[in-house]
Coordinates of C-alpha atoms in Angstrom, one line a residue:
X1169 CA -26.1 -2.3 -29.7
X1170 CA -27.8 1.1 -30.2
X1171 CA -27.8 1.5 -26.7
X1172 CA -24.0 0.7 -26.2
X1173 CA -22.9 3.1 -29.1
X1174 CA -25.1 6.1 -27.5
X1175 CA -23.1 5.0 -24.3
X1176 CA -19.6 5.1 -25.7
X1177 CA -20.6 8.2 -27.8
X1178 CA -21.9 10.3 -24.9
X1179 CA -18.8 9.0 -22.7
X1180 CA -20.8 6.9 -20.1
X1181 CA -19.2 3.4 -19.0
X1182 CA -20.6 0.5 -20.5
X1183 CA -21.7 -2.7 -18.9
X1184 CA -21.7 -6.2 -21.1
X1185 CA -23.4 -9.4 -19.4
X1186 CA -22.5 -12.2 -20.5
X1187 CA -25.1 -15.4 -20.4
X1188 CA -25.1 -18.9 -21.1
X1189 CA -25.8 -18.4 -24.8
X1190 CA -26.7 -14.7 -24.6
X1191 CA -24.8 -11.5 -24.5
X1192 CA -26.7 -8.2 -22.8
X1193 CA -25.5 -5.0 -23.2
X1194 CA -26.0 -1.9 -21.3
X1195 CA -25.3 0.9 -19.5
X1196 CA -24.3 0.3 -15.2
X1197 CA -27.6 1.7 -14.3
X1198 CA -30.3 -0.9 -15.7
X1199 CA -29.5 -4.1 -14.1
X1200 CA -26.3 -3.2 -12.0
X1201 CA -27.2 -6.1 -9.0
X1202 CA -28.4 -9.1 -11.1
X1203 CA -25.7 -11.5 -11.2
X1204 CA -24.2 -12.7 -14.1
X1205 CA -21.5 -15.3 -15.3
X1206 CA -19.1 -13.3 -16.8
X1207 CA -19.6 -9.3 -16.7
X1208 CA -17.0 -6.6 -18.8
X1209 CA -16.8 -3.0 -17.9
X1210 CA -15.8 -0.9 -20.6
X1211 CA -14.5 2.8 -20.8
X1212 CA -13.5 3.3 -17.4
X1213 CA -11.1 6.1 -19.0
X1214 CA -9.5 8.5 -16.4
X1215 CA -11.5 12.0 -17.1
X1216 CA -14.9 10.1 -17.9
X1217 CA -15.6 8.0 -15.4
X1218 CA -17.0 9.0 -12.7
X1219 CA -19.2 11.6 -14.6
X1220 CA -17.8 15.2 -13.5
X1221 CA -20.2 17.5 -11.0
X1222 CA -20.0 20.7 -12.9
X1223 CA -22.4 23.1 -12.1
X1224 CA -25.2 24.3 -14.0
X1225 CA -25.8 28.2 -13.7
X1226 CA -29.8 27.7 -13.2
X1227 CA -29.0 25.5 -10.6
X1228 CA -29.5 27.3 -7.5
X1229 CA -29.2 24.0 -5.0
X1230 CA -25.7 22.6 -6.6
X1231 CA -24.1 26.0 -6.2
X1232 CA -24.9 25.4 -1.9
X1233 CA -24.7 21.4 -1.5
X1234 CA -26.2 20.2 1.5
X1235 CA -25.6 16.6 2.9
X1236 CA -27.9 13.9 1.2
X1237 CA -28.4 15.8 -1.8
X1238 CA -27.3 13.6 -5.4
X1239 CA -23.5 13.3 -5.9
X1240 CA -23.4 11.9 -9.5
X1241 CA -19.4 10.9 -8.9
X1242 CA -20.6 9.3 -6.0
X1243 CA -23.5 7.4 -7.6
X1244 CA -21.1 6.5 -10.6
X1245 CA -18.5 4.7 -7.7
X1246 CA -21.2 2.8 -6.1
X1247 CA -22.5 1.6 -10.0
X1248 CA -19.2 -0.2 -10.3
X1249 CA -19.0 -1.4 -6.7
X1250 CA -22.4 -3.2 -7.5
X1251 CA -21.1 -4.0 -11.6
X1252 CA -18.2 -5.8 -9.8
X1253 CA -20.4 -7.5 -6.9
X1254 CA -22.7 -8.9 -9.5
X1255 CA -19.8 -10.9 -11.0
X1256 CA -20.0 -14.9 -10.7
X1257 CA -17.1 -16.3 -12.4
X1258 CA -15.2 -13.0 -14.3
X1259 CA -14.7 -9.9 -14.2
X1260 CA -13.2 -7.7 -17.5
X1261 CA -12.5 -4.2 -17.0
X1262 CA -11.4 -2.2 -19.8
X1263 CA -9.9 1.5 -20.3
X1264 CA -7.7 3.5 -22.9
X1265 CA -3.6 2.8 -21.1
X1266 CA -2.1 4.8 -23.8
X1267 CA -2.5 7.6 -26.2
X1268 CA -2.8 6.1 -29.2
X1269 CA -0.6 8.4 -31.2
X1270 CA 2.4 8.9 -29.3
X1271 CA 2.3 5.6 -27.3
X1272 CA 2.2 7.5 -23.9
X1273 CA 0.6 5.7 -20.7
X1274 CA -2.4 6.9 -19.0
X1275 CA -4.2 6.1 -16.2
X1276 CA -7.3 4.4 -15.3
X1277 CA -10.1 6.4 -14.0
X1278 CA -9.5 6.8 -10.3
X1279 CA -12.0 4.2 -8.5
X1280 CA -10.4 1.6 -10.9
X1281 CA -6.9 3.2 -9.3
X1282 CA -7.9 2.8 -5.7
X1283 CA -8.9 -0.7 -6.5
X1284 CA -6.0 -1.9 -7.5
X1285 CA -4.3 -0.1 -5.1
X1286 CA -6.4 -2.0 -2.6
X1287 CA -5.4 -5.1 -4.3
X1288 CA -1.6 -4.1 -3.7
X1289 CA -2.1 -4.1 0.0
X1290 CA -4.1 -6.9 0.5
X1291 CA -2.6 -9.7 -1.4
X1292 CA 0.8 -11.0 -1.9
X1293 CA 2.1 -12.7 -5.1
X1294 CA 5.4 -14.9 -5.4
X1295 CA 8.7 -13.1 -6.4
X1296 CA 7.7 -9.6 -4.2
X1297 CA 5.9 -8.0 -7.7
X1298 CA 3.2 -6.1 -7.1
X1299 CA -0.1 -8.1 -6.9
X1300 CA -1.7 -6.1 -9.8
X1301 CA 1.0 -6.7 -12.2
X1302 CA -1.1 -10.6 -12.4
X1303 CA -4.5 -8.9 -13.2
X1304 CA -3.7 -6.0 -15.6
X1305 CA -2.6 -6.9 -19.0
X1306 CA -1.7 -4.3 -21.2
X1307 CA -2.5 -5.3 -24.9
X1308 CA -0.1 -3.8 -27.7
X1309 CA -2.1 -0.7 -30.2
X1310 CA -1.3 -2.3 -33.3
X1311 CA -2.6 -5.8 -34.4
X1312 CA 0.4 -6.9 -35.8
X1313 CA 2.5 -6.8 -32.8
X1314 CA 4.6 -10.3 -32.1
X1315 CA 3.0 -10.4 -28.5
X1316 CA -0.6 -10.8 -29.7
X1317 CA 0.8 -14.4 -31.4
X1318 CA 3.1 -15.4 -28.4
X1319 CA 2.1 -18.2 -25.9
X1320 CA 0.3 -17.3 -22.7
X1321 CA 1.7 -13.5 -23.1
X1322 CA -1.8 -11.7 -22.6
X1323 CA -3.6 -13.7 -20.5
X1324 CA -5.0 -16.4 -22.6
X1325 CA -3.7 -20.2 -22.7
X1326 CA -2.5 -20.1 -25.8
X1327 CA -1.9 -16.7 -28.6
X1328 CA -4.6 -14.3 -27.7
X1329 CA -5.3 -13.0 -31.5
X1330 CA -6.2 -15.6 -34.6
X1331 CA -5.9 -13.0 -37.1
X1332 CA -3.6 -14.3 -40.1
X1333 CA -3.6 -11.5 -41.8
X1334 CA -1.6 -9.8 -38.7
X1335 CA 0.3 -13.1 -38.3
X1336 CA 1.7 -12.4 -41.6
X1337 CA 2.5 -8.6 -40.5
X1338 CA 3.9 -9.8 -37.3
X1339 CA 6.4 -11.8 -38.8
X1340 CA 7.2 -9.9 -41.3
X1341 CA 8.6 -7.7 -38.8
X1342 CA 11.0 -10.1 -37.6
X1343 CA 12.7 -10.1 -40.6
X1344 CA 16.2 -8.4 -41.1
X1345 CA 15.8 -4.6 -41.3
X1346 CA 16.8 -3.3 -45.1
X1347 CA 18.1 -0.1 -45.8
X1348 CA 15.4 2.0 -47.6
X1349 CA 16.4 1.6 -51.4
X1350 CA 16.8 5.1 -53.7
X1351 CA 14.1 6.8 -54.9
X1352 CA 15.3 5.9 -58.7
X1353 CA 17.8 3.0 -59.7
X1354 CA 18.7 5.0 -62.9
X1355 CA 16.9 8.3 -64.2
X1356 CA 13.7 8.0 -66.2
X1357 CA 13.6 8.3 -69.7
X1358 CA 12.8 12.4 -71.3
X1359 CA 9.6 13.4 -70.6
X1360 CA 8.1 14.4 -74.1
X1361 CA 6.3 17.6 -73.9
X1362 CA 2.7 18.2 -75.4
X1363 CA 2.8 19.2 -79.2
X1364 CA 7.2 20.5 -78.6
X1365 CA 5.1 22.9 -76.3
X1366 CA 7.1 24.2 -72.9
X1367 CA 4.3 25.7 -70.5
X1368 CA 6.1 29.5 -69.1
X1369 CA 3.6 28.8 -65.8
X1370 CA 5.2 25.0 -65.4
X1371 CA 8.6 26.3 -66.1
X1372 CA 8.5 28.9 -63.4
X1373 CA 6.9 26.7 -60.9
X1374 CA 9.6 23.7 -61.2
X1375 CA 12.5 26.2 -61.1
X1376 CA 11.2 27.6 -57.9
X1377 CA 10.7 24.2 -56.3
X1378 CA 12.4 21.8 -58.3
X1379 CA 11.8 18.7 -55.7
X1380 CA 8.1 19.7 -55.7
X1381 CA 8.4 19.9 -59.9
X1382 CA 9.7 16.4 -60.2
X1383 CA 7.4 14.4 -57.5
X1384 CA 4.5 16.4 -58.6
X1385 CA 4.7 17.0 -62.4
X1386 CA 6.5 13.5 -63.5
X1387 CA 5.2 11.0 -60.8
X1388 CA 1.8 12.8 -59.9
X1389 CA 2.6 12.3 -55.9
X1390 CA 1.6 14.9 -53.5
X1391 CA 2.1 15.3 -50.0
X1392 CA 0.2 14.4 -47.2
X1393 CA -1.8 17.6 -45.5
X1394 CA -3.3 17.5 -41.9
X1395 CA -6.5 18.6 -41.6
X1396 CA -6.4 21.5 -39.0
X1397 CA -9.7 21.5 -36.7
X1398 CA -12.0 25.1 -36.8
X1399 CA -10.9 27.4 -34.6
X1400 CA -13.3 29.3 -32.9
X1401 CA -11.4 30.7 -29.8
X1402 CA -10.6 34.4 -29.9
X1403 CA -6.6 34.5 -30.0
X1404 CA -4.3 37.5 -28.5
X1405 CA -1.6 36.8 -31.2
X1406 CA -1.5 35.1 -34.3
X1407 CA 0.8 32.4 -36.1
X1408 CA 3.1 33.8 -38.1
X1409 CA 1.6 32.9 -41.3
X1410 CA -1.6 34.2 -40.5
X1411 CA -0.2 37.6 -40.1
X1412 CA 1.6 36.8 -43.5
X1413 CA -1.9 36.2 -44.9
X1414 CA -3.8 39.4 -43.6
X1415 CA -0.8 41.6 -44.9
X1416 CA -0.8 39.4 -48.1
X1417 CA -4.5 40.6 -48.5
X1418 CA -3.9 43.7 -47.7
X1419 CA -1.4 44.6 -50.2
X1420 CA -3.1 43.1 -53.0
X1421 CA -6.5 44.8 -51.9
X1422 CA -4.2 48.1 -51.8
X1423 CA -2.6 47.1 -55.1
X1424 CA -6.5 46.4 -56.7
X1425 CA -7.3 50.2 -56.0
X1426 CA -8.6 50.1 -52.8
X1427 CA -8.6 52.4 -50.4
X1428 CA -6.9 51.8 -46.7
X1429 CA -10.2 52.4 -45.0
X1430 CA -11.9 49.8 -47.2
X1431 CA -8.9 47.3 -46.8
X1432 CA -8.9 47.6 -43.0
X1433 CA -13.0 46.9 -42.9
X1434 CA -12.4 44.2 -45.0
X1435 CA -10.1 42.3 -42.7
X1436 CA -12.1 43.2 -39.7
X1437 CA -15.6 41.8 -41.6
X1438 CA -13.1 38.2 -41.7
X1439 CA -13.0 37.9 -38.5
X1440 CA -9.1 36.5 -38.3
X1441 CA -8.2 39.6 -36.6
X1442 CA -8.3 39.4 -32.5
X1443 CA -10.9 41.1 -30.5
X1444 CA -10.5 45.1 -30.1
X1445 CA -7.9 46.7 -29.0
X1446 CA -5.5 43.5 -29.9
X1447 CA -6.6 43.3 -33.5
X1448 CA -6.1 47.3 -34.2
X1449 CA -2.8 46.8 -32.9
X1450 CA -2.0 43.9 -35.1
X1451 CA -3.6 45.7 -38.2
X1452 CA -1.4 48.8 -37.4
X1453 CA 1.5 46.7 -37.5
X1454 CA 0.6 45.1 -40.6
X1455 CA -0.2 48.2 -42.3
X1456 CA 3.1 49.5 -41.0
X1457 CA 5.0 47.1 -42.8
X1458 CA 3.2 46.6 -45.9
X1459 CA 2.7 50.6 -46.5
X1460 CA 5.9 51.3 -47.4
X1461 CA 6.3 48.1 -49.5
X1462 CA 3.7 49.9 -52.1
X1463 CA 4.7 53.4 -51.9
X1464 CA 8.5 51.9 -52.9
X1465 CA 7.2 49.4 -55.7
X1466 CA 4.9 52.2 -56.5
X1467 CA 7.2 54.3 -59.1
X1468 CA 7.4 51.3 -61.0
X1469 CA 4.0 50.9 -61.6
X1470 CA 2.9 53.9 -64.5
X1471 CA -0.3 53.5 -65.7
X1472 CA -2.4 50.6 -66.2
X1473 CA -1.2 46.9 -66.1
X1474 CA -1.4 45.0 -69.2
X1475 CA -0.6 41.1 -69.9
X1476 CA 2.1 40.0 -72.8
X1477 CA 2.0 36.6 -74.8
X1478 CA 5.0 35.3 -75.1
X1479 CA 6.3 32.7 -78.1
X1480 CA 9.8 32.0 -78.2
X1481 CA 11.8 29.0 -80.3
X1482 CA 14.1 27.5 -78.6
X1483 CA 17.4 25.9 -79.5
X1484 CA 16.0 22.5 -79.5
X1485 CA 13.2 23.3 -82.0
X1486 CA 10.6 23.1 -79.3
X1487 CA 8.6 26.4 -77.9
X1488 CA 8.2 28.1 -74.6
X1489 CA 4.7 30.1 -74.4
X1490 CA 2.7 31.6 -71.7
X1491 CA 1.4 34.7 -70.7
X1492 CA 3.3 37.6 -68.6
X1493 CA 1.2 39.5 -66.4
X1494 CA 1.8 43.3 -64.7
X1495 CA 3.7 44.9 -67.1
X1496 CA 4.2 49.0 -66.6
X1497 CA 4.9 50.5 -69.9
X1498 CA 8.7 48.5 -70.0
X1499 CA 8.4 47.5 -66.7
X1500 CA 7.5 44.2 -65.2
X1501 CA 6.5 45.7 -61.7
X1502 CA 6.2 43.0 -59.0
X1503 CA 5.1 44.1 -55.4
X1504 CA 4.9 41.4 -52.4
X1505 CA 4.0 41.4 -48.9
X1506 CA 6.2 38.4 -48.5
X1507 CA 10.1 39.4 -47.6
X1508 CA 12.1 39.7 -50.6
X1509 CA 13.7 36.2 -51.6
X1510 CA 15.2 33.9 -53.8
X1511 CA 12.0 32.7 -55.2
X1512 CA 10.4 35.8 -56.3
X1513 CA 13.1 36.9 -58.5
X1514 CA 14.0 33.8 -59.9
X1515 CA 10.1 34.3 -61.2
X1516 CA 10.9 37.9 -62.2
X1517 CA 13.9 36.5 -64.2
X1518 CA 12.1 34.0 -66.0
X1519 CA 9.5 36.1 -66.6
X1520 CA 11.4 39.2 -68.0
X1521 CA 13.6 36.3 -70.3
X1522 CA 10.4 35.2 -71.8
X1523 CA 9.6 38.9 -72.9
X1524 CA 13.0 40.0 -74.1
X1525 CA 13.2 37.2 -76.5
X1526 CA 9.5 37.4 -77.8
X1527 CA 9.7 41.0 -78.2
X1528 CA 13.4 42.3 -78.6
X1529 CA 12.3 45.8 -79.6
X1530 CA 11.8 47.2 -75.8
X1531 CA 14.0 47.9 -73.6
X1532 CA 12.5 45.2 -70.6
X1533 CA 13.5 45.5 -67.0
X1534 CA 11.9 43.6 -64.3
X1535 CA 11.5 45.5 -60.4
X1536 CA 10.7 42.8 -57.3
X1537 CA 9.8 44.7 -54.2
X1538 CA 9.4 42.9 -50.8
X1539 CA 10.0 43.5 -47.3
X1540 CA 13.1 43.9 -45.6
X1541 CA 15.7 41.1 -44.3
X1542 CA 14.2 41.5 -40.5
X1543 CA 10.9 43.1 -38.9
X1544 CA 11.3 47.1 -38.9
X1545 CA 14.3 46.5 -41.8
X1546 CA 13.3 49.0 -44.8
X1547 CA 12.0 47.2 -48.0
X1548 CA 14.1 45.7 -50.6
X1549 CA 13.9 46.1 -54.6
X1550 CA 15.7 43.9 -57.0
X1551 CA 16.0 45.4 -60.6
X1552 CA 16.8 43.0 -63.1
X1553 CA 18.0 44.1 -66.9
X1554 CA 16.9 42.0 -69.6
X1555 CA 19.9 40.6 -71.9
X1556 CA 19.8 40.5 -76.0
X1557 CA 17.7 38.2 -77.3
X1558 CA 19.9 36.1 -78.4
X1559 CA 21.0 35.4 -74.9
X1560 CA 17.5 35.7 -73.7
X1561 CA 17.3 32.9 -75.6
X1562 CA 20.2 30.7 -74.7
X1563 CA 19.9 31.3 -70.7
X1564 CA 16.0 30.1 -71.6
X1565 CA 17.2 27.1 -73.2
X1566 CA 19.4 26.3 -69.9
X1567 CA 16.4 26.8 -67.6
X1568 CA 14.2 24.1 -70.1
X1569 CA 17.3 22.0 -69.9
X1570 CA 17.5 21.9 -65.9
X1571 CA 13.7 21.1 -66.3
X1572 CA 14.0 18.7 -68.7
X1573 CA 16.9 16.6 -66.6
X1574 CA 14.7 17.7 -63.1
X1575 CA 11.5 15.6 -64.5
X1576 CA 13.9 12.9 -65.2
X1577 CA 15.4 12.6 -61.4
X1578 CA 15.3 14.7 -58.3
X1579 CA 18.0 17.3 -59.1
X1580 CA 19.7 18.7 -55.5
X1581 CA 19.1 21.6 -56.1
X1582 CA 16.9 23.8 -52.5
X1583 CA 16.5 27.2 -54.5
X1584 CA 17.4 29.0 -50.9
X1585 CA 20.6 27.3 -50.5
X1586 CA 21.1 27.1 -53.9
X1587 CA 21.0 31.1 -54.3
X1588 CA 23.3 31.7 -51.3
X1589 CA 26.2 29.3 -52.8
X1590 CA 25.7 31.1 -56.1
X1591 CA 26.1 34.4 -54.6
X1592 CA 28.7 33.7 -52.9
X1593 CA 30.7 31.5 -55.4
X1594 CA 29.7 34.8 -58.0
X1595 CA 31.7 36.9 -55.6
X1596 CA 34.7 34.2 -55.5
X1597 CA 34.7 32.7 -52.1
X1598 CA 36.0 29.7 -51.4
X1599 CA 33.9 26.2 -53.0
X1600 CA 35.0 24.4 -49.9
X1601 CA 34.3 27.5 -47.5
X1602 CA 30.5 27.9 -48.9
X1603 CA 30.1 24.1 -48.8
X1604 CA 30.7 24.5 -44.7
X1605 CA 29.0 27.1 -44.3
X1606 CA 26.0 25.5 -45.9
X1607 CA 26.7 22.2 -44.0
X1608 CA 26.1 24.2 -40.5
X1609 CA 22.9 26.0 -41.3
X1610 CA 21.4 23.5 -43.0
X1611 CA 19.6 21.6 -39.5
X1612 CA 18.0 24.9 -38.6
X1613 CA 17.0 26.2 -42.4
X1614 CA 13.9 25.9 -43.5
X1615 CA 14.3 23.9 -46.7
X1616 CA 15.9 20.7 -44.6
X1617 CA 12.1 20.5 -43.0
X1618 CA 10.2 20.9 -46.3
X1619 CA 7.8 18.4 -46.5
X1620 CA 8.7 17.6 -50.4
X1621 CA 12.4 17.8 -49.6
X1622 CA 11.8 15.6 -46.2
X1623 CA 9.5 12.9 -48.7
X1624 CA 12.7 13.0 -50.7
X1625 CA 15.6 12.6 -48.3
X1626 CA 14.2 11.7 -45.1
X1627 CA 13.5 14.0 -42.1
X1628 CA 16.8 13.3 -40.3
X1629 CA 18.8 14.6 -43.7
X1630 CA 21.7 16.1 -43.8
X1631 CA 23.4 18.4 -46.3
X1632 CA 25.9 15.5 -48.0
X1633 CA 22.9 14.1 -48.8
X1634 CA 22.1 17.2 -50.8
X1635 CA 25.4 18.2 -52.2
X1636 CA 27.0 14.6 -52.2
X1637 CA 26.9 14.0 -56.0
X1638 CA 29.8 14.6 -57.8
X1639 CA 29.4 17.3 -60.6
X1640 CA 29.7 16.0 -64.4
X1641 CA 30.3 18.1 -67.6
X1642 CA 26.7 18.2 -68.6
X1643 CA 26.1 20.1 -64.9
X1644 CA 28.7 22.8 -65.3
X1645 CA 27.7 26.3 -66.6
X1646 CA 29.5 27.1 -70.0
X1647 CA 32.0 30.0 -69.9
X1648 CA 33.0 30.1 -66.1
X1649 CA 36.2 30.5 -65.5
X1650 CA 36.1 28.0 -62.2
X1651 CA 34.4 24.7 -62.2
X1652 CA 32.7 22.8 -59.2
X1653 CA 33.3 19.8 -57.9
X1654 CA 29.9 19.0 -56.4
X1655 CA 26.9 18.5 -58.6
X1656 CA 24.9 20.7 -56.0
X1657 CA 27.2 23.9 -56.7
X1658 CA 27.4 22.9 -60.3
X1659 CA 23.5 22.9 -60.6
X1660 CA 23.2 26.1 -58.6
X1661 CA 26.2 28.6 -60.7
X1662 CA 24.2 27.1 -63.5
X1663 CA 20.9 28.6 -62.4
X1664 CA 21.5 32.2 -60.4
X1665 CA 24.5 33.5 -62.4
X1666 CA 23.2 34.8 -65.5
X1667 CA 20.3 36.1 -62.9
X1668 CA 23.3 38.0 -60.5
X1669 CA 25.1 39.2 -63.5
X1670 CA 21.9 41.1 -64.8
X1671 CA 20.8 42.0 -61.2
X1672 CA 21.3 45.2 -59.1
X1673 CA 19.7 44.4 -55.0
X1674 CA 19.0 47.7 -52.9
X1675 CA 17.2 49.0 -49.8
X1676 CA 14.9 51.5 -50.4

């Protein structure tokens, strides 16, 4: 058995001899001639067998072949010529016919090719089908396929597997397909938070994701993450995000105190960069981008940074406390390498909220920078004013209340999409219009591949099954003058107006 495993492992064919009462295993070299009842060749793969001749470079006599010199592929053809010889009564060969994720067929290694080919020419079978379609039986990839359990179907008299617990599986295929059921029959009951105590961090964090907030904070389910393999090739170009996460670095290096020479050695010392040439122009371009990001966020940020706790009652007796971090003097100065969007000042908003009400007596403003719309586009800077406290407090206690009613179910609510019907609803377009538009970009947007929203609503999801709901009084935002139809819109006025109102967007 230890030899067999070093065999597989190592990528050599395997030969099994079967005996009356014993079973020998091996490679094809030991024993290849003596003959045996039953003999099963496995791996015969196309790409391992025969071995490959590649050329060693301290190998002076394979780089000028002469005739009679070794030929492994050569020796490895005449193996299985005397493997097949050596069989009495059976012969089993075995090989990989399909990629075992995707299901697509692949060939045998080419000797096993040219024998069956062989077998085509010189034998004829009833009906005109080719002759090898009676010798090569293609077995299904999962065990609980309905042809391991059928009569006669894989070469054997009778079923070819005995496995019940597949049987079961098998058959329970069978059955009448059911449409997949809703995530929830009914919305789970309030969530009760610890001590009447809202957490500021968990707040922010559902609002920007609420899907993410309700799977991950209520029912403790993740999603699945692939395991990507080490890379150690030396790239021209990088993914997008990595480029994302050397400027990312960058600017909060930059932001730290450090100086550009010591940011750039840093990033070099990493080793994500490419090789020469390639990775100065990469950095350059980084640097051109993220440069101007800090030198317009950097009015903004006078004097040293200090933190804030916040405390603040809310209407429904309970508290919302945290900490608020990168505060200028009034200013809660926020500088990203990321391009400016709907997430990072929804997080500005909620932060700036939280300090107006637990300390009224400043006058609080809140400053976002982030890169422009497109590649080359100057940066953009959102300046948000922070309302009384009184409706500090108020727009606070909607934001807990769209929590409280997210942890409960999954509220359709994709912050992107969300933002861009609020904005335009806020500047009095069309419900109807927006809804459209929405309904055509949504394939192509990044939010309709999401992996929480895809767990959600499927991968093949389309916008009515976001926005399909229709809106009730408990969705709508108190005071508008215009109320909407679908809960989607309903949810999303309720969020980003108070934010738009109090909001002034420019280019620097």
């Amino acid at each position: 058995v230890r030899a067999l495993l070093a065999d597989r492992l190592q990528g050599r064919p395997t030969r099994a001899n079967f005996r009356t009462g014993n079973l020998t295993m091996c490679s094809m070299v030991p024993m290849r001639s003596v003959p045996h009842r039953v003999i099963c060749l496995l791996g015969l793969d196309d790409g391992v067998f025969p071995r490959t001749a590649g050329t060693d470079g301290d190998d002076v006599l394979a780089r000028d072949p002469l005739v009679g010199e070794r030929d492994r592929r050569s020796e490895d053809r005449q193996l299985l010529l005397d493997a097949m010889l050596a069989a009495e009564e059976h012969l089993v060969v075995l090989y990989t016919g399909a990629d075992e994720r995707t299901g697509a067929e692949r060939p045998p290694a080419v000797p096993l090719g040219e024998i069956l080919d062989v077998v085509d020419a010189t034998v004829r079978s009833p009906g005109g089908r080719p002759a090898h379609q009676h010798v090569v039986i293609r077995h299904p990839l999962q065990p609980f396929d309905a042809r391991n359990f059928e009569h006669a179907v894989l070469g054997a008299a009778g079923p070819f597997s005995h496995d019940r617990g597949a049987l079961a599986g098998a058959e329970a295929a069978t059955r009448p397909r059911r449409p997949v059921p809703p995530l929830l029959a009914s919305p789970l009951p309030p969530m009760a938070d610890h001590d009447g105590l809202v957490p500021l961090d968990r707040l922010v964090r559902f609002l920007e994701h609420p899907v993410r907030g309700f799977l991950s904070q209520r029912l403790g389910i993740g999603v699945p993450e692939e395991d990507e393999p080490l890379d150690d090739a030396l790239h021209a170009e990088l993914p997008p995000l990595d480029e994302w996460a050397i400027g990312n670095r960058w600017l909060e290096g930059r932001l730290a105190g450090a100086d550009p020479v010591t940011a750039q050695r840093a990033e070099w010392l990493r080793g994500t960069l490419p090789p020469g040439a390639l990775g100065n122009a990469l950095l350059e371009q980084i640097v051109a981008e993220a440069e101007p990001v800090l030198a317009v966020g950097e009015p903004d940020r006078v004097g040293e940074g200090h933190s804030y706790d916040v405390s603040v009652p809310l209407p429904d007796g309970r508290v919302l406390a945290g900490t608020v971090n990168s505060v200028h003097a009034d200013t809660l100065a926020r500088t990203v390498y990321s391009r400016l969007g709907a997430k990072h000042r929804l997080r500005a908003w909620v932060l700036l909220l939280a300090l107006a009400a637990s300390h009224p007596d400043r006058g609080w403003r809140a400053t976002t920078v982030g890169r422009g719309a497109k590649r080359g586009k100057p940066p953009q800077r959102s300046l948000l004013a922070a309302p009384p406290r009184d409706d500090a407090v108020a727009v606070l206690g909607t934001l807990v209340d769209l929590r409280d009613r997210g942890l409960c179910e999954p509220l359709p609510l994709p912050l992107d999409a969300a933002h861009s019907y609020a904005h335009s609803r806020h500047l009095h377009d069309h419900e109807h219009a927006v809804l459209d538009e929405l309904t055509k970009k949504w394939p192509e947007a990044f939010e309709a591949k999401d992996d929480w929203h895809v767990r959600l609503w499927g991968a093949q999801s389309s916008f009515a099954d976001v926005s399909a709901a229709r809106a009730g009084d408990a969705d709508q935002r108190h005071g508008a003058t215009e109320r909407e139809t679908a809960r989607f819109g309903a949810l999303a006025c309720r969020l980003w107006w108070p934010l738009l109102d109090a909001e002034t967007l420019e280019s620097a």
